XYZ file of C-alpha atoms in Angstrom:
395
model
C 4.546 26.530 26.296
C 1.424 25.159 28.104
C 0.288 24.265 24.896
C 2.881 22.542 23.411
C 3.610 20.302 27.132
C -0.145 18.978 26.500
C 0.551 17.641 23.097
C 3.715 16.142 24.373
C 1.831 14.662 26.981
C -0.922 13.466 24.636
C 1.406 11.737 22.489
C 3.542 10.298 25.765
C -0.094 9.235 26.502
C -0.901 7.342 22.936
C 2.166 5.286 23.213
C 1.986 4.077 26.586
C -1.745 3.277 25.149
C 0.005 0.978 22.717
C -0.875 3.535 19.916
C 2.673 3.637 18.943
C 2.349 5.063 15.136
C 4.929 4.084 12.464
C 7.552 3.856 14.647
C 8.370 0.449 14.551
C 8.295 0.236 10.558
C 10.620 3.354 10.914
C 13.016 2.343 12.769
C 12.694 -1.401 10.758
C 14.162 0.708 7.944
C 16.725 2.402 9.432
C 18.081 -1.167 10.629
C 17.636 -2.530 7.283
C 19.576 -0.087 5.240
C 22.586 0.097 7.842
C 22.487 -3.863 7.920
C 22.758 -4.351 4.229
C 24.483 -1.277 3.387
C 27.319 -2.949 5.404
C 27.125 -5.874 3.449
C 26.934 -4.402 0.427
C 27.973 -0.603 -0.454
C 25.497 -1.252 -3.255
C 22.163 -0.646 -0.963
C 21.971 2.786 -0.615
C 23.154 3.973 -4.120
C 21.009 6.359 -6.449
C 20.541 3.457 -8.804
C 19.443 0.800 -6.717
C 17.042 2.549 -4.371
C 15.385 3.972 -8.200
C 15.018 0.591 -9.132
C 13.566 -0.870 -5.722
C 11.151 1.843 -5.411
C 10.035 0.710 -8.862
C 10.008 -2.479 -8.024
C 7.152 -1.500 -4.727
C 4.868 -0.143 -7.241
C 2.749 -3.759 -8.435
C 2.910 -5.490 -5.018
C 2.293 -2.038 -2.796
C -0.980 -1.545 -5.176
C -2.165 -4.974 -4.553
C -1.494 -4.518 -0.573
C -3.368 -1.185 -0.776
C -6.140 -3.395 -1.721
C -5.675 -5.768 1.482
C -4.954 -2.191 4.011
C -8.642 -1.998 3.041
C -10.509 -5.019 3.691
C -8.521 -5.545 7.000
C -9.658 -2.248 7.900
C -13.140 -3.721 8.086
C -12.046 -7.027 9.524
C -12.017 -9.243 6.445
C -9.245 -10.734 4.702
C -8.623 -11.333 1.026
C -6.490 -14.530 0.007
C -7.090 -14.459 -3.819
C -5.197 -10.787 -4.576
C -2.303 -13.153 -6.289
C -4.564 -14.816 -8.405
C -6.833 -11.582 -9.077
C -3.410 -10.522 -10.533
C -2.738 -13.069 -12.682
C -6.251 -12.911 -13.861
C -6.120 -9.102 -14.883
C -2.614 -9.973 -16.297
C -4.269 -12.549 -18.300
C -6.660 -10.457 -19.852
C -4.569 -7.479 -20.620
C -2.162 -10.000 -22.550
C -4.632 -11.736 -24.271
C -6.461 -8.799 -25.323
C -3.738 -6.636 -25.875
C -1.901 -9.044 -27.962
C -3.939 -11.869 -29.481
C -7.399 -10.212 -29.752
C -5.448 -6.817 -30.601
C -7.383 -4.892 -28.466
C -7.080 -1.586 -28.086
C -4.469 -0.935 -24.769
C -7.535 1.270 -22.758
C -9.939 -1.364 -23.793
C -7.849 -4.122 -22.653
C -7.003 -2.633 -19.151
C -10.605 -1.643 -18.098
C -11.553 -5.178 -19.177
C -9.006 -6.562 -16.509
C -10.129 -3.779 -13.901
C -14.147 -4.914 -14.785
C -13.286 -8.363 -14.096
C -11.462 -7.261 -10.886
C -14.627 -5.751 -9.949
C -17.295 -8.293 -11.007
C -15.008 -10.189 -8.728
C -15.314 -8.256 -5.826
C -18.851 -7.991 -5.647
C -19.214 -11.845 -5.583
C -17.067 -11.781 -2.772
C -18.963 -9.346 -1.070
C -22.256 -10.404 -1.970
C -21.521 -13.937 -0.368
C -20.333 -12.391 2.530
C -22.995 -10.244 3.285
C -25.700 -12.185 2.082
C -24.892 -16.252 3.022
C -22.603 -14.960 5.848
C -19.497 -17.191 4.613
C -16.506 -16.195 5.987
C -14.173 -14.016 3.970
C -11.433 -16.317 4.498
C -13.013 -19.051 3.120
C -14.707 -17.364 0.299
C -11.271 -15.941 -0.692
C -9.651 -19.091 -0.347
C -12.151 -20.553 -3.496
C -11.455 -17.448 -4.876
C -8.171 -18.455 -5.157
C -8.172 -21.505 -6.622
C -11.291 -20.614 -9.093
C -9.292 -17.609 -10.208
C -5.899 -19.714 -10.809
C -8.375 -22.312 -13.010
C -9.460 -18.719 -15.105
C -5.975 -17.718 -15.717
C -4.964 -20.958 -17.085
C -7.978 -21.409 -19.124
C -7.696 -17.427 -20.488
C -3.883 -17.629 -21.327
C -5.084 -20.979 -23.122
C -2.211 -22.853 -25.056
C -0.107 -20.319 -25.201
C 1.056 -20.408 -21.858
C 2.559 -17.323 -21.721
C 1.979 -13.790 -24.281
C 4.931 -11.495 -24.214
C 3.928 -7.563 -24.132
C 5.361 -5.972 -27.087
C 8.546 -3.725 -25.840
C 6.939 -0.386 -27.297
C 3.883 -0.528 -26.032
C 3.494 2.528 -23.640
C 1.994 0.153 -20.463
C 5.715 -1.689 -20.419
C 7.304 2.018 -21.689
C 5.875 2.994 -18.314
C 6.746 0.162 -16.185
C 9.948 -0.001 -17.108
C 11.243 3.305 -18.300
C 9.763 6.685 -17.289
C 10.974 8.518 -15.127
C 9.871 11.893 -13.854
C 11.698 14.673 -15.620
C 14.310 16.675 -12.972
C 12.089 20.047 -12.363
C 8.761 18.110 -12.121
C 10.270 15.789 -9.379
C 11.144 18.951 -7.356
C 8.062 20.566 -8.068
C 5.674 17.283 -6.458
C 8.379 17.889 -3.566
C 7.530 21.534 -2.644
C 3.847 20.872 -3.462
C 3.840 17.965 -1.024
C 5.479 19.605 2.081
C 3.476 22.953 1.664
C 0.531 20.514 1.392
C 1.324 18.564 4.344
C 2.143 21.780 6.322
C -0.921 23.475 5.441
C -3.222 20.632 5.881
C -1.756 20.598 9.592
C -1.974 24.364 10.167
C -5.873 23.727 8.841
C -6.037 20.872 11.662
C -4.405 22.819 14.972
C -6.555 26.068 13.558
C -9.878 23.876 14.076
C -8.820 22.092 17.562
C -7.639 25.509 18.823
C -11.555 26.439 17.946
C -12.554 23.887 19.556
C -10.748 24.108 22.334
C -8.492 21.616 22.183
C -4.590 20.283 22.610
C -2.610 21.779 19.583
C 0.406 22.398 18.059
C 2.295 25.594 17.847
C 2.198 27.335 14.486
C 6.714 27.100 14.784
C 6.347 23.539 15.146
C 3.689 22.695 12.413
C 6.482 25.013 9.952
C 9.423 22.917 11.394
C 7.685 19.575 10.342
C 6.973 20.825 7.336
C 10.446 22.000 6.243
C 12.042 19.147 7.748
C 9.731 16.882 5.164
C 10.102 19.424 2.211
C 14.289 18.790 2.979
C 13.971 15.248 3.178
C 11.591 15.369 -0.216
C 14.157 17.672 -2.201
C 17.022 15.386 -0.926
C 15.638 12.495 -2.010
C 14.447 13.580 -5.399
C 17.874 14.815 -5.728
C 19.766 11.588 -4.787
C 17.576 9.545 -6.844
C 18.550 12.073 -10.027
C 21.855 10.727 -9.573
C 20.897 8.276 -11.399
C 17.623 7.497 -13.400
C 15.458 9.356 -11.225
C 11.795 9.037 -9.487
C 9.636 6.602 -11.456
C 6.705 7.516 -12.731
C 4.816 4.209 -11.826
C 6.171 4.434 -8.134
C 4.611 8.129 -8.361
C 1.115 6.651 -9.471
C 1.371 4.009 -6.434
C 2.047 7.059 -4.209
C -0.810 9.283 -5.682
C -3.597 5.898 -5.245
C -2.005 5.924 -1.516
C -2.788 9.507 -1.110
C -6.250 9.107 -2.814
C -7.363 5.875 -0.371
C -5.736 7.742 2.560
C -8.245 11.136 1.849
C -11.248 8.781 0.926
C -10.588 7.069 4.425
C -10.179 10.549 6.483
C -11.657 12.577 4.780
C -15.290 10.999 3.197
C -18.361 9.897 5.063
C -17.429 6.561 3.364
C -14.022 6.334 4.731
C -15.635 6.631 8.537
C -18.065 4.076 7.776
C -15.210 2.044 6.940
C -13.110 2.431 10.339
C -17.007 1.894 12.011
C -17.269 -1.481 10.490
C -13.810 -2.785 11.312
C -14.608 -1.706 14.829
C -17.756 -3.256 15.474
C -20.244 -4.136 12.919
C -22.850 -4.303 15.143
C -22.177 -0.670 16.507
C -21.928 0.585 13.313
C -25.131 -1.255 11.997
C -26.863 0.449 15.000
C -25.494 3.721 14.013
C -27.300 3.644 10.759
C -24.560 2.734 8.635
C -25.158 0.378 5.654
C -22.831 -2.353 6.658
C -23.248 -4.691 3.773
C -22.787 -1.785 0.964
C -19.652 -0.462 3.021
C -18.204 -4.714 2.336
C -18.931 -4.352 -0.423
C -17.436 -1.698 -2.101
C -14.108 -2.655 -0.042
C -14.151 -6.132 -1.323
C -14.436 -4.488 -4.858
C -11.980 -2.058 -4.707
C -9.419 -4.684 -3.143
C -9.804 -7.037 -6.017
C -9.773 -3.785 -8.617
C -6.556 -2.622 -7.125
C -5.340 -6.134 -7.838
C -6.042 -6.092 -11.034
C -4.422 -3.069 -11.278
C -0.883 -4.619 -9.626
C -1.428 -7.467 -11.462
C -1.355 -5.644 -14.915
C 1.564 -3.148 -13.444
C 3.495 -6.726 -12.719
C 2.958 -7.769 -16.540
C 3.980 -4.304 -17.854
C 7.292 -4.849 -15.701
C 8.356 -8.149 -16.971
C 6.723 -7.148 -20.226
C 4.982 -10.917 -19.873
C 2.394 -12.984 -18.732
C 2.483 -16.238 -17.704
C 0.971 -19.308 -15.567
C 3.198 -18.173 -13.086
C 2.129 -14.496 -12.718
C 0.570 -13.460 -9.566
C 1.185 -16.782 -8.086
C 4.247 -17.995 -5.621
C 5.306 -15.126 -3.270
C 2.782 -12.387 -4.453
C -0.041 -13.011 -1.678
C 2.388 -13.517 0.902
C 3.967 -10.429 -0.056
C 1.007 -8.263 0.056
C -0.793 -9.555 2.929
C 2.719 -9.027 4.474
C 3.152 -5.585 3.593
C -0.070 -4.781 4.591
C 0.521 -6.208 8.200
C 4.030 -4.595 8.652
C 2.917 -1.399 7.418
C 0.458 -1.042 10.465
C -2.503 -2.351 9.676
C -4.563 -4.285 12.513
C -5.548 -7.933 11.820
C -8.286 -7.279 14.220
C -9.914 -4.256 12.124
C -10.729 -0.848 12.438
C -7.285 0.377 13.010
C -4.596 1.244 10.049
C -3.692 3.766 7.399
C -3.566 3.665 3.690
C 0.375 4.385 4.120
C 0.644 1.149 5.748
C 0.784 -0.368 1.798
C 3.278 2.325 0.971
C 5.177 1.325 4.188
C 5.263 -1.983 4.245
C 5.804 -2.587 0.784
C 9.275 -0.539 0.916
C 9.854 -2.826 4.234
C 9.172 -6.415 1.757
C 11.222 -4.909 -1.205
C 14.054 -3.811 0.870
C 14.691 -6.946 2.599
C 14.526 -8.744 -0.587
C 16.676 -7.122 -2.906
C 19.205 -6.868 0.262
C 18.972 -10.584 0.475
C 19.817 -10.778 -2.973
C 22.554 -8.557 -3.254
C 24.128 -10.374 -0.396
C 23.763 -13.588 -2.758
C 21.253 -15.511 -0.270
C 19.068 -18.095 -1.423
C 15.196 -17.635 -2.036
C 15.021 -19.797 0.733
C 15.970 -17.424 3.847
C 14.425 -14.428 1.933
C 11.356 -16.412 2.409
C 12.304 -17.242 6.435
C 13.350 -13.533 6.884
C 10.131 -12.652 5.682
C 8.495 -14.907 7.678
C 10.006 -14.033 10.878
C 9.158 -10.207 9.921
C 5.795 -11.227 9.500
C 5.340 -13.092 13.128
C 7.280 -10.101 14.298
C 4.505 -7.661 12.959
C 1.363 -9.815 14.243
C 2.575 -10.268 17.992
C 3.161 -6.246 17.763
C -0.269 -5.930 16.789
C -1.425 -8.397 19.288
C 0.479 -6.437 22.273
C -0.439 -2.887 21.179
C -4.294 -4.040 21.009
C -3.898 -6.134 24.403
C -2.092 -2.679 25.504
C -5.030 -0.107 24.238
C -7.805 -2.668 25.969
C -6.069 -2.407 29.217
C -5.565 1.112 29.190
C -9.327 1.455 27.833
C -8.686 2.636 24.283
C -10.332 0.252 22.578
């Protein structure tokens, strides 16, 4: 009992620190789906829910990308661009050069990362600013798209080809969805058991063995329930199921890898962390390289969805969206605070307010406002809760 009143008062204690979790993007769902399931009974069906999470998959990879660099402080403006590039190239190649489909997409993912290192390189070496460095980025990267699509303009993706096959129509089959389910929650539950097993070692607050279990059934419920809801209809996508598994992967290279620590060092204080022997300029590096590779990767998921690309791809709403979902998700604009689910998060946050716009037949114009307002609503939480963790000494 003693055990499980400290790790209620530990947690009372994070919050009133300003370390207040997902919460907020929690509860910013629950509001969202009564709002526009009111609205329109259409929300919360089987079908539509399928089809939004499918629709999270391009922009959630491409904000991935983002969690990372403002985990160490930086900022990339250029993803939307980077996207339109990689598109680009997997058209082109794909299509006009007939390229072989692998060749095609590691070609977009090389230039993604040949990308990245400049970016890195000229912040670490010249000491430019990220933001500005992005910012040509941007508009170099938007001069490459045009000049790769060429004439043409825009290359449709032949309807057969397995990259738009999987963009637009696999689904997981019925078992295999439940079976990712159960592996999941006895995952979660044992990685937990793992982590009180260690602190109780240690000597340390943690949680009871019952509670750990409880968590873990709840989650393995909620898991079968959805998988089952979703088979209503089509099902779980399988491209919304390779966005989750990249979420997973960034979230165990971040906890779990001397890399990921260096990471979380940086974003808190790059001089700190250069004093603690960490190699600060490699550690920008590779971020800056896997945020424009993940772009690349969105970009060519965005293609495969609309089984096109065009001068328009990756451009209008696609940075705003991603630095947005990054933001709303949890990640600090400040660095050094965050979570690789903050993409997965944030992105369902974006989608969800968009297609419920839609449905309720309002213009692009207040989706963009709503959006907007979101977004200012995100920042000043971030400001307060690191205002909040200063005062109370948390850093």
């Amino acid at each position: 009992m003693n055990r499980d009143a400290g790790v209620i008062a530990l947690t009372l204690a994070r919050v009133r620190s300003g370390d207040v979790g997902r919460m907020p993007v929690v509860l910013a769902l629950v509001v969202i789906a009564v709002v526009f399931q009111t609205l329109n009974p259409v929300f919360l069906t089987s079908r539509h829910l399928s089809d939004l999470l499918m629709q999270c998959a391009a922009i959630g990879t491409i904000s991935l990308g983002i969690v990372l660099v403002l985990l160490i402080g930086e900022i990339d403006l250029s993803v939307g661009s980077m996207s339109g590039v990689a598109a680009a190239i997997l058209a082109v190649g794909a299509v006009q050069l007939q390229w072989p489909l692998p060749l095609a997409i590691g070609a977009a993912i090389a230039a993604g990362c040949v990308v990245g290192v400049c970016y890195g390189v000229l912040r670490t070496k010249l000491g430019l600013p990220s933001f500005v460095v992005t910012l040509a980025g941007l508009l170099g990267l938007l001069g490459v798209q045009l000049w790769v699509l060429g004439d043409a303009g825009s290359i449709n993706l032949p309807f057969d080809s397995w990259i738009v096959q999987f963009a637009q129509q696999m689904y997981l089959p019925h078992w295999l969805a439940y079976l990712l389910a159960v592996g999941t929650a006895l995952a979660y539950t044992a990685t937990l058991l793992r982590r009180a097993r260690r602190r109780a070692a240690a000597e340390l607050e943690s949680e009871r063995t019952l509670t750990i279990v409880v968590r873990g059934a709840l989650l393995l419920i909620g898991l079968v329930g959805a998988c089952w809801y979703l088979g209503l209809s089509r099902g779980v996508g399988v491209m919304f199921v390779v966005f989750v598994v990249l979420v997973v992967a960034a979230h165990l290279a971040l906890t779990r890898t001397r890399w990921g620590r260096s990471v979380f060092a940086v974003g808190g204080s790059i001089e700190a962390a250069r004093r603690a022997g960490i190699r600060v300029d490699r550690v920008v590096v590779s971020v800056f390289v896997l945020c424009s590779a993940l772009a690349a990767t969105g970009g060519m998921l965005a293609a495969a969805r609309l089984a096109a690309a065009n001068q328009s791809t990756g451009a209008a709403d696609t940075n705003l969206n991603a630095i947005a979902a990054a933001i709303i998700g949890g990640a600090s604009l400040f660095g050094g605070r965050g979570s690789a689910f903050a993409a997965l998060l944030g992105v369902v946050v974006i989608q969800a307010i968009s297609s419920g716009l839609t449905l309720v037949n309002l213009s692009s114009a207040v989706q963009f406002m709503v959006t907007g307002a979101v977004l200012v609503f995100a920042v000043a939480l971030d400001a307060a809760t690191r205002r909040s963790r200063l005062g109370s000494g948390a850093g």
